[in-house]
Coordinates of C-alpha atoms and ligand atoms in Angstrom, one line a residue:
Chain A
M1 CA 182.0 145.1 28.8
S2 CA 181.0 141.4 28.5
L3 CA 178.1 140.1 30.6
C4 CA 180.6 137.7 32.3
K5 CA 182.9 140.5 33.4
T6 CA 180.0 142.7 34.5
R7 CA 178.5 140.0 36.6
L8 CA 181.7 138.9 38.2
Q9 CA 182.5 142.5 39.2
E10 CA 179.0 142.7 40.8
E11 CA 179.6 139.3 42.5
R12 CA 182.8 140.7 44.0
K13 CA 181.2 143.9 45.2
L14 CA 178.3 141.9 46.8
W15 CA 180.7 139.4 48.5
R16 CA 182.8 142.2 49.9
K17 CA 179.7 143.9 51.3
D18 CA 178.3 140.7 52.8
H19 CA 179.1 137.0 52.9
P20 CA 178.3 134.0 55.1
F21 CA 180.4 133.6 58.2
G22 CA 183.6 131.7 58.0
F23 CA 183.8 131.7 54.2
F24 CA 186.2 133.5 52.0
A25 CA 186.3 134.1 48.3
K26 CA 188.5 136.2 46.1
P27 CA 189.7 136.5 42.5
I28 CA 193.4 135.4 42.0
K29 CA 196.1 137.8 41.0
A30 CA 197.3 137.5 37.4
E31 CA 201.0 137.4 36.6
D32 CA 201.0 141.2 36.0
G33 CA 199.5 141.8 39.4
S34 CA 196.0 142.6 38.1
L35 CA 193.0 140.7 39.3
D36 CA 191.8 137.8 37.2
L37 CA 188.1 137.8 37.8
T38 CA 187.5 134.5 36.0
T39 CA 189.4 132.4 38.6
W40 CA 188.7 132.6 42.3
T41 CA 189.9 130.8 45.3
A42 CA 187.6 130.3 48.2
G43 CA 187.3 128.5 51.5
I44 CA 184.4 126.4 52.7
P45 CA 184.2 126.0 56.5
G46 CA 183.0 122.6 57.7
K47 CA 179.7 122.8 59.6
Q48 CA 179.9 122.7 63.4
N49 CA 179.1 119.5 65.2
T50 CA 179.9 117.4 62.1
L51 CA 182.9 115.3 61.0
W52 CA 183.9 118.3 58.9
E53 CA 184.1 121.0 61.6
G54 CA 187.3 122.9 62.5
A55 CA 188.6 123.0 59.0
T56 CA 188.2 125.3 56.0
Y57 CA 188.3 123.4 52.7
P58 CA 189.9 125.2 49.7
I59 CA 188.2 125.3 46.4
T60 CA 189.1 126.9 43.0
I61 CA 186.2 128.4 41.0
T62 CA 186.7 128.9 37.3
F63 CA 184.2 131.0 35.4
P64 CA 183.8 130.2 31.6
E65 CA 183.4 133.0 29.1
E66 CA 179.7 132.0 28.8
Y67 CA 179.1 132.6 32.5
P68 CA 176.4 133.1 33.8
S69 CA 174.7 131.2 30.9
K70 CA 177.0 128.3 31.8
P71 CA 178.0 127.4 35.4
P72 CA 181.4 127.9 36.9
K73 CA 183.6 124.8 37.4
V74 CA 184.4 124.2 41.0
K75 CA 187.3 122.0 42.3
F76 CA 188.7 120.8 45.6
P77 CA 192.4 119.8 45.5
A78 CA 193.0 116.6 43.6
E79 CA 192.4 113.4 45.6
F80 CA 190.0 115.2 47.9
Y81 CA 188.1 112.6 50.0
H82 CA 184.3 112.8 49.4
P83 CA 181.8 110.5 47.6
N84 CA 180.8 113.3 45.1
V85 CA 184.2 114.6 44.2
Y86 CA 186.1 113.2 41.2
P87 CA 189.8 112.1 41.7
S88 CA 190.6 115.4 39.8
G89 CA 188.9 117.4 42.6
T90 CA 186.0 118.4 40.4
I91 CA 182.7 118.6 42.4
C92 CA 179.6 116.8 41.2
L93 CA 176.7 118.9 42.3
S94 CA 173.4 119.4 40.4
I95 CA 173.4 123.2 40.8
L96 CA 176.8 123.3 39.1
N97 CA 175.6 121.2 36.2
E98 CA 174.3 123.0 33.1
E99 CA 172.2 120.0 32.2
Q100 CA 170.7 119.8 35.6
D101 CA 169.9 122.6 38.1
W102 CA 172.2 125.4 37.1
R103 CA 170.4 128.8 36.5
P104 CA 172.1 132.1 35.6
A105 CA 170.5 133.7 38.7
I106 CA 172.4 131.4 41.1
T107 CA 174.9 133.5 43.0
L108 CA 178.4 132.8 44.3
K109 CA 176.9 132.8 47.8
Q110 CA 174.4 130.1 46.9
I111 CA 177.2 128.0 45.3
V112 CA 179.5 128.0 48.3
L113 CA 176.6 127.3 50.7
G114 CA 175.5 124.5 48.4
I115 CA 179.0 123.0 48.6
Q116 CA 179.1 123.3 52.4
E117 CA 175.9 121.4 52.5
L118 CA 177.3 118.7 50.2
L119 CA 180.2 118.0 52.5
T120 CA 178.0 116.7 55.3
S121 CA 175.2 115.4 53.1
P122 CA 176.8 113.4 50.2
N123 CA 174.5 112.1 47.5
P124 CA 175.0 108.3 47.3
D125 CA 173.2 108.2 43.9
S126 CA 176.0 110.1 42.0
P127 CA 179.3 108.6 43.0
A128 CA 182.4 110.4 41.7
Q129 CA 185.1 108.4 43.3
E130 CA 185.4 104.8 44.4
P131 CA 187.1 104.9 47.9
A132 CA 184.9 107.6 49.6
W133 CA 181.7 106.3 48.0
R134 CA 182.3 102.7 49.0
A135 CA 183.3 103.6 52.6
F136 CA 180.4 106.0 53.0
L137 CA 178.0 103.2 52.1
K138 CA 179.7 100.2 53.6
E139 CA 182.4 101.1 56.1
K140 CA 181.2 104.0 58.2
D141 CA 184.1 103.8 60.6
V142 CA 186.7 104.0 57.8
Y143 CA 184.8 106.9 56.3
E144 CA 184.7 108.9 59.5
K145 CA 188.4 108.3 60.2
K146 CA 189.4 109.5 56.7
I147 CA 187.2 112.6 57.0
K148 CA 188.7 113.5 60.4
E149 CA 192.2 113.0 59.0
Q150 CA 191.4 115.2 56.1
A151 CA 190.0 117.9 58.4
K152 CA 193.4 118.1 60.2
R153 CA 195.1 118.9 56.9
Y154 CA 192.8 121.9 56.3
I155 CA 192.5 123.2 59.9
S156 CA 191.0 126.6 60.1
T157 CA 193.6 129.3 60.9
T158 CA 191.2 131.6 62.7
Chain B
M1 CA 85.5 149.8 43.6
S2 CA 81.8 149.6 42.6
S3 CA 81.5 153.3 43.1
S4 CA 83.7 153.9 40.0
R5 CA 81.0 152.6 37.8
R6 CA 78.4 155.0 39.0
S7 CA 77.7 157.6 36.3
G8 CA 78.3 161.2 37.4
D9 CA 80.9 160.0 39.9
F10 CA 83.6 159.2 37.3
Q11 CA 86.9 158.0 38.5
L12 CA 90.0 156.9 36.6
P13 CA 91.2 153.4 37.1
S14 CA 94.1 153.0 39.5
Y15 CA 96.2 151.6 36.6
L16 CA 96.6 153.3 33.2
P17 CA 98.7 151.8 30.5
L18 CA 101.3 154.1 29.1
H19 CA 100.3 155.4 25.7
S20 CA 102.6 153.9 23.0
S21 CA 103.7 157.4 21.8
L22 CA 104.8 158.3 25.3
L23 CA 106.5 155.0 25.7
R24 CA 108.5 155.7 22.5
K25 CA 109.4 159.1 23.9
F26 CA 110.6 157.6 27.1
E27 CA 112.6 155.0 25.4
K28 CA 114.2 157.6 23.2
I29 CA 115.3 159.8 26.1
H30 CA 116.9 156.9 28.0
S31 CA 118.4 155.0 25.1
N32 CA 121.6 157.1 25.3
R33 CA 123.9 157.5 28.2
P34 CA 123.3 160.7 30.2
P35 CA 125.8 163.5 29.3
E36 CA 127.3 163.3 32.9
Y37 CA 128.6 159.8 32.1
D38 CA 130.9 161.0 29.3
I39 CA 132.1 164.0 31.4
I40 CA 133.0 161.7 34.2
S41 CA 134.7 159.2 31.9
Q42 CA 136.6 162.1 30.4
S43 CA 137.8 163.3 33.8
I44 CA 139.0 159.8 34.7
N45 CA 140.9 159.6 31.5
D46 CA 142.5 163.0 32.0
L47 CA 143.6 162.1 35.5
V48 CA 145.2 158.8 34.3
R49 CA 146.8 160.6 31.4
S50 CA 148.4 163.3 33.6
T51 CA 149.7 160.6 35.9
R52 CA 151.1 158.7 32.9
D53 CA 152.7 161.9 31.6
Y54 CA 154.3 162.5 34.9
I55 CA 155.7 159.0 35.0
E56 CA 157.0 159.3 31.5
Y57 CA 158.7 162.5 32.4
I58 CA 160.5 160.8 35.3
L59 CA 161.5 157.8 33.1
K60 CA 162.7 159.9 30.3
K61 CA 165.1 161.9 32.5
E62 CA 168.7 161.1 31.8
S63 CA 170.3 159.2 34.7
G64 CA 172.5 162.3 35.4
Q65 CA 169.4 164.2 36.4
D66 CA 168.1 161.6 38.8
A67 CA 168.5 163.7 41.8
A68 CA 165.8 166.1 40.5
I69 CA 162.8 163.7 41.1
Y70 CA 160.5 165.4 43.6
V71 CA 157.6 163.5 45.0
D72 CA 154.7 165.4 46.5
D73 CA 152.8 163.0 48.9
T74 CA 149.8 165.2 49.4
L75 CA 149.3 165.7 45.7
L76 CA 149.4 161.9 45.2
T77 CA 146.9 161.3 47.9
N78 CA 144.5 163.9 46.7
N79 CA 144.9 162.6 43.2
L80 CA 143.9 159.1 44.2
Q81 CA 141.0 160.4 46.2
A82 CA 139.7 162.4 43.3
L83 CA 139.9 159.4 41.1
E84 CA 138.1 157.3 43.6
S85 CA 135.2 159.8 43.8
L86 CA 135.0 160.0 40.0
I87 CA 134.8 156.2 39.7
R88 CA 132.2 156.2 42.5
S89 CA 130.0 158.6 40.5
K90 CA 130.4 156.5 37.3
Y91 CA 129.5 153.4 39.3
D92 CA 126.3 155.1 40.7
L93 CA 125.4 156.2 37.2
D94 CA 125.9 152.7 35.9
V95 CA 123.5 151.4 38.6
L96 CA 120.9 154.0 37.5
M97 CA 121.3 153.2 33.8
D98 CA 121.0 149.4 34.4
S99 CA 117.8 149.9 36.4
T100 CA 116.3 152.2 33.8
K101 CA 117.1 149.6 31.2
E102 CA 115.3 147.0 33.2
S103 CA 112.3 149.3 33.8
R104 CA 112.1 150.0 30.1
S105 CA 111.7 146.4 29.1
R106 CA 109.2 145.8 31.9
I107 CA 107.1 148.8 30.9
R108 CA 107.3 147.7 27.3
Q109 CA 106.2 144.3 28.2
D110 CA 103.2 145.6 30.3
T111 CA 102.1 147.9 27.6
K112 CA 102.1 145.1 25.1
E113 CA 99.8 143.0 27.2
V114 CA 96.9 145.5 27.5
Q115 CA 94.6 147.3 25.2
P116 CA 95.5 151.0 24.5
L117 CA 93.3 153.2 26.6
T118 CA 90.3 154.6 24.8
I119 CA 86.9 155.7 25.9
E120 CA 85.6 152.4 24.7
S121 CA 88.1 150.4 26.7
L122 CA 87.9 152.5 29.8
Q123 CA 85.1 150.5 31.2
E124 CA 87.1 147.3 30.7
S125 CA 90.3 148.7 32.1
T126 CA 88.4 149.8 35.2
N127 CA 87.2 146.3 35.7
E128 CA 90.7 144.8 35.5
L129 CA 92.1 146.0 38.7
D130 CA 95.8 146.0 39.3
V131 CA 96.7 144.7 35.9
G132 CA 100.0 146.5 36.1
Q133 CA 102.2 148.9 38.0
N134 CA 102.2 152.4 37.0
F135 CA 105.1 153.9 35.1
D136 CA 106.7 155.8 38.0
E137 CA 106.3 152.9 40.4
V138 CA 108.1 150.5 38.1
I139 CA 111.0 152.9 37.7
I140 CA 111.3 153.7 41.4
S141 CA 111.1 150.1 42.6
N142 CA 113.6 148.9 40.0
Y143 CA 116.0 151.6 41.0
N144 CA 115.7 150.8 44.7
S145 CA 116.3 147.1 44.3
N146 CA 119.3 147.8 42.1
L147 CA 120.6 150.3 44.5
E148 CA 120.3 147.9 47.3
L149 CA 122.1 145.2 45.4
H150 CA 125.1 147.5 44.4
S151 CA 125.4 150.1 47.0
S152 CA 127.2 147.9 49.6
Q153 CA 130.7 149.1 50.3
S154 CA 132.2 145.7 49.3
S155 CA 130.7 145.6 45.9
F156 CA 132.0 149.1 45.1
R157 CA 135.4 148.1 46.5
S158 CA 135.7 145.1 44.2
Y159 CA 134.5 147.2 41.3
L160 CA 137.2 149.8 42.2
S161 CA 140.0 147.3 42.5
G162 CA 139.0 145.9 39.1
A163 CA 139.3 149.3 37.5
P164 CA 142.6 149.4 35.6
S165 CA 142.8 153.2 35.9
Y166 CA 142.5 153.1 39.6
Q167 CA 145.0 150.3 40.0
Y168 CA 147.5 152.1 37.8
V169 CA 147.4 155.4 39.7
K170 CA 147.4 153.6 43.0
N171 CA 150.4 151.5 42.2
V172 CA 152.3 154.4 40.7
S173 CA 151.6 156.5 43.8
F174 CA 152.8 153.7 46.1
I175 CA 156.0 153.1 44.1
L176 CA 156.9 156.8 44.1
T177 CA 157.0 156.8 47.9
H178 CA 158.1 153.1 48.5
P179 CA 160.3 152.1 45.6
E180 CA 161.6 148.9 47.3
D181 CA 158.4 147.6 48.8
P182 CA 156.0 145.0 47.3
L183 CA 152.7 146.5 46.2
P184 CA 150.1 146.2 49.0
D185 CA 147.2 143.8 48.5
D186 CA 148.4 142.8 45.1
N187 CA 146.6 139.6 44.2
S188 CA 148.8 138.6 41.3
A189 CA 149.6 134.9 41.4
L190 CA 153.2 135.0 42.5
Q191 CA 153.1 137.7 45.0
T192 CA 152.1 135.3 47.8
S193 CA 154.7 132.7 47.1
D194 CA 158.2 133.1 48.3
D195 CA 159.9 132.7 44.9
L196 CA 159.2 136.3 43.9
E197 CA 162.4 138.4 44.1
V198 CA 161.7 139.5 47.6
A199 CA 164.6 139.5 50.0
G200 CA 163.8 140.6 53.5
G201 CA 160.4 141.9 52.3
K202 CA 162.1 144.1 49.7
I203 CA 161.8 143.8 46.0
S204 CA 165.2 143.4 44.2
L205 CA 165.8 146.3 41.9
K206 CA 168.7 144.4 40.2
D207 CA 168.7 142.1 37.2
P208 CA 169.4 138.6 38.6
I209 CA 171.7 137.8 35.6
S210 CA 174.0 140.8 35.6
L211 CA 173.3 141.8 39.2
Q212 CA 173.1 145.4 38.0
Y213 CA 170.3 147.9 38.6
F214 CA 167.6 147.6 36.0
K215 CA 167.6 150.1 33.2
D216 CA 165.2 148.6 30.7
P217 CA 163.4 145.8 32.6
V218 CA 161.2 143.2 31.0
R219 CA 158.9 140.8 32.7
S220 CA 158.0 137.2 31.7
K221 CA 154.3 137.0 31.3
K222 CA 154.5 133.3 32.2
C223 CA 156.1 133.5 35.7
L224 CA 156.4 137.3 36.3
H225 CA 160.1 137.2 36.8
V226 CA 161.9 140.4 35.8
F227 CA 165.1 140.7 33.8
E228 CA 167.1 143.4 32.1
S229 CA 166.1 143.3 28.5
S230 CA 169.6 143.0 27.0
T231 CA 170.8 140.2 29.3
I232 CA 167.7 138.0 29.0
N233 CA 167.7 138.5 25.3
S234 CA 171.4 137.3 25.2
M235 CA 170.3 134.1 26.8
F236 CA 168.3 133.0 23.8
P237 CA 170.3 130.6 21.6
D238 CA 169.5 132.2 18.2
H239 CA 167.2 134.6 16.4
R240 CA 164.4 132.1 15.8
S241 CA 161.4 133.9 17.3
G242 CA 159.9 130.9 19.0
A243 CA 162.9 129.6 20.8
L244 CA 162.3 128.6 24.4
I245 CA 164.7 128.8 27.3
E246 CA 164.3 127.9 31.0
C247 CA 163.6 130.9 33.1
P248 CA 167.1 131.9 34.5
T249 CA 165.7 132.2 38.0
D250 CA 166.6 129.2 40.1
G251 CA 163.6 127.1 41.1
C252 CA 161.4 128.5 38.4
K253 CA 160.0 125.9 36.0
A254 CA 158.7 128.2 33.3
Q255 CA 159.9 127.9 29.7
I256 CA 160.0 131.4 28.2
S257 CA 160.3 132.8 24.7
R258 CA 161.0 136.3 23.5
Q259 CA 157.3 136.9 23.0
D260 CA 156.7 136.2 26.7
L261 CA 158.7 139.3 27.6
E262 CA 156.9 142.6 28.1
P263 CA 158.3 145.9 29.3
D264 CA 157.9 146.4 33.1
E265 CA 157.3 150.1 33.5
L266 CA 156.6 149.9 37.2
M267 CA 160.0 148.2 37.9
Q268 CA 161.7 150.9 35.8
L269 CA 159.9 153.5 37.9
R270 CA 161.1 151.8 41.1
V271 CA 164.7 151.9 40.1
R272 CA 164.5 155.5 38.9
V273 CA 162.9 156.7 42.1
Y274 CA 165.2 154.5 44.3
L275 CA 168.4 155.7 42.7
A276 CA 167.3 159.3 42.7
A277 CA 166.7 159.1 46.5
K278 CA 170.0 157.4 47.2
Ligands
ZN301 ZN1 160.5 132.5 36.1

């Protein structure tokens, strides 16, 4: 079995055994009903007492064949409102960048916790979209309003 | 001492130089290690070898036979105590040999400085009071000062912890009974920092790349991070021997090559013992 498959099976076992509170993550079902371990859907809960609380934000995680040598690609839905998310939904985060801080030992748990952290602590030095970046730096009230609106769209079901 | 010059009341001087033929004899006897030394060394080697054989036996077992590993605590403890006593005896002999060596060069020095003792020079020797220390006094005083220097418990302890044979048997004994725990009082560089693969005080027995239990673990000499041999080797871009990659552990700055990887027998032992007990 390939390293990619082996690792993903272990990641799944580990996640099912133990994962951070409020998160979910699971491989999608392929057309034939079997599990496709290379594509997962997951939910990131907004931290409490922040603009992001009360909602669980959906992401799609795609693992390349070279995983874990190369990082997975992680996306929010297109047009997601955040300074470090491209219009396509792709997340710009150093631990998800092969040229930057990605290391094969970084686990799924570390990734989702890193994304949760990014929601409330954007990095103004690597803008990925114009509207949220500009508002975050210059129009705090507009930024806050947009984030709260977005939270309503992804309200947590539990 | 004027009385010693009176005829008829002859007295030997308090100091007599060692005759050169006796000195040579003395040097000859003590130029080699005492036979006990080799016997002790041999016993230490035997003890380490039997421990090594036992570990090899465990590691060679097919995984299907894992359940058969039986660890005898008392045996391990006695084994380690026996080794400590042997090393202590060797240490004491070392102290004796060192002091004899010093005595030898002092006596040789003293003997060179004075005339050999003859009837003619007797008168002169008698006049030169306390020119030297007698042979036995030199040996005893040297031995005592060496003993004082080395006999303290702490100096033996540091000698003991520096002895590879003792460290090996001690570590192996510990792992056989505590496969998931970090080695106690291990002073290796990374043990104290939090980036070692310790989670909740336990050592991870899984390869951080495949997340599976180690089978054939190798350790990076540069940063002491441990990986499964096949997965870390698959990380290298090509077969050039000198190729460097970043250590796959997040937060580790080390650049490692294939040559930096060495088999980690202790980790292998941990996994075997842990899985057998499960
Ligand atoms: Zn490392």
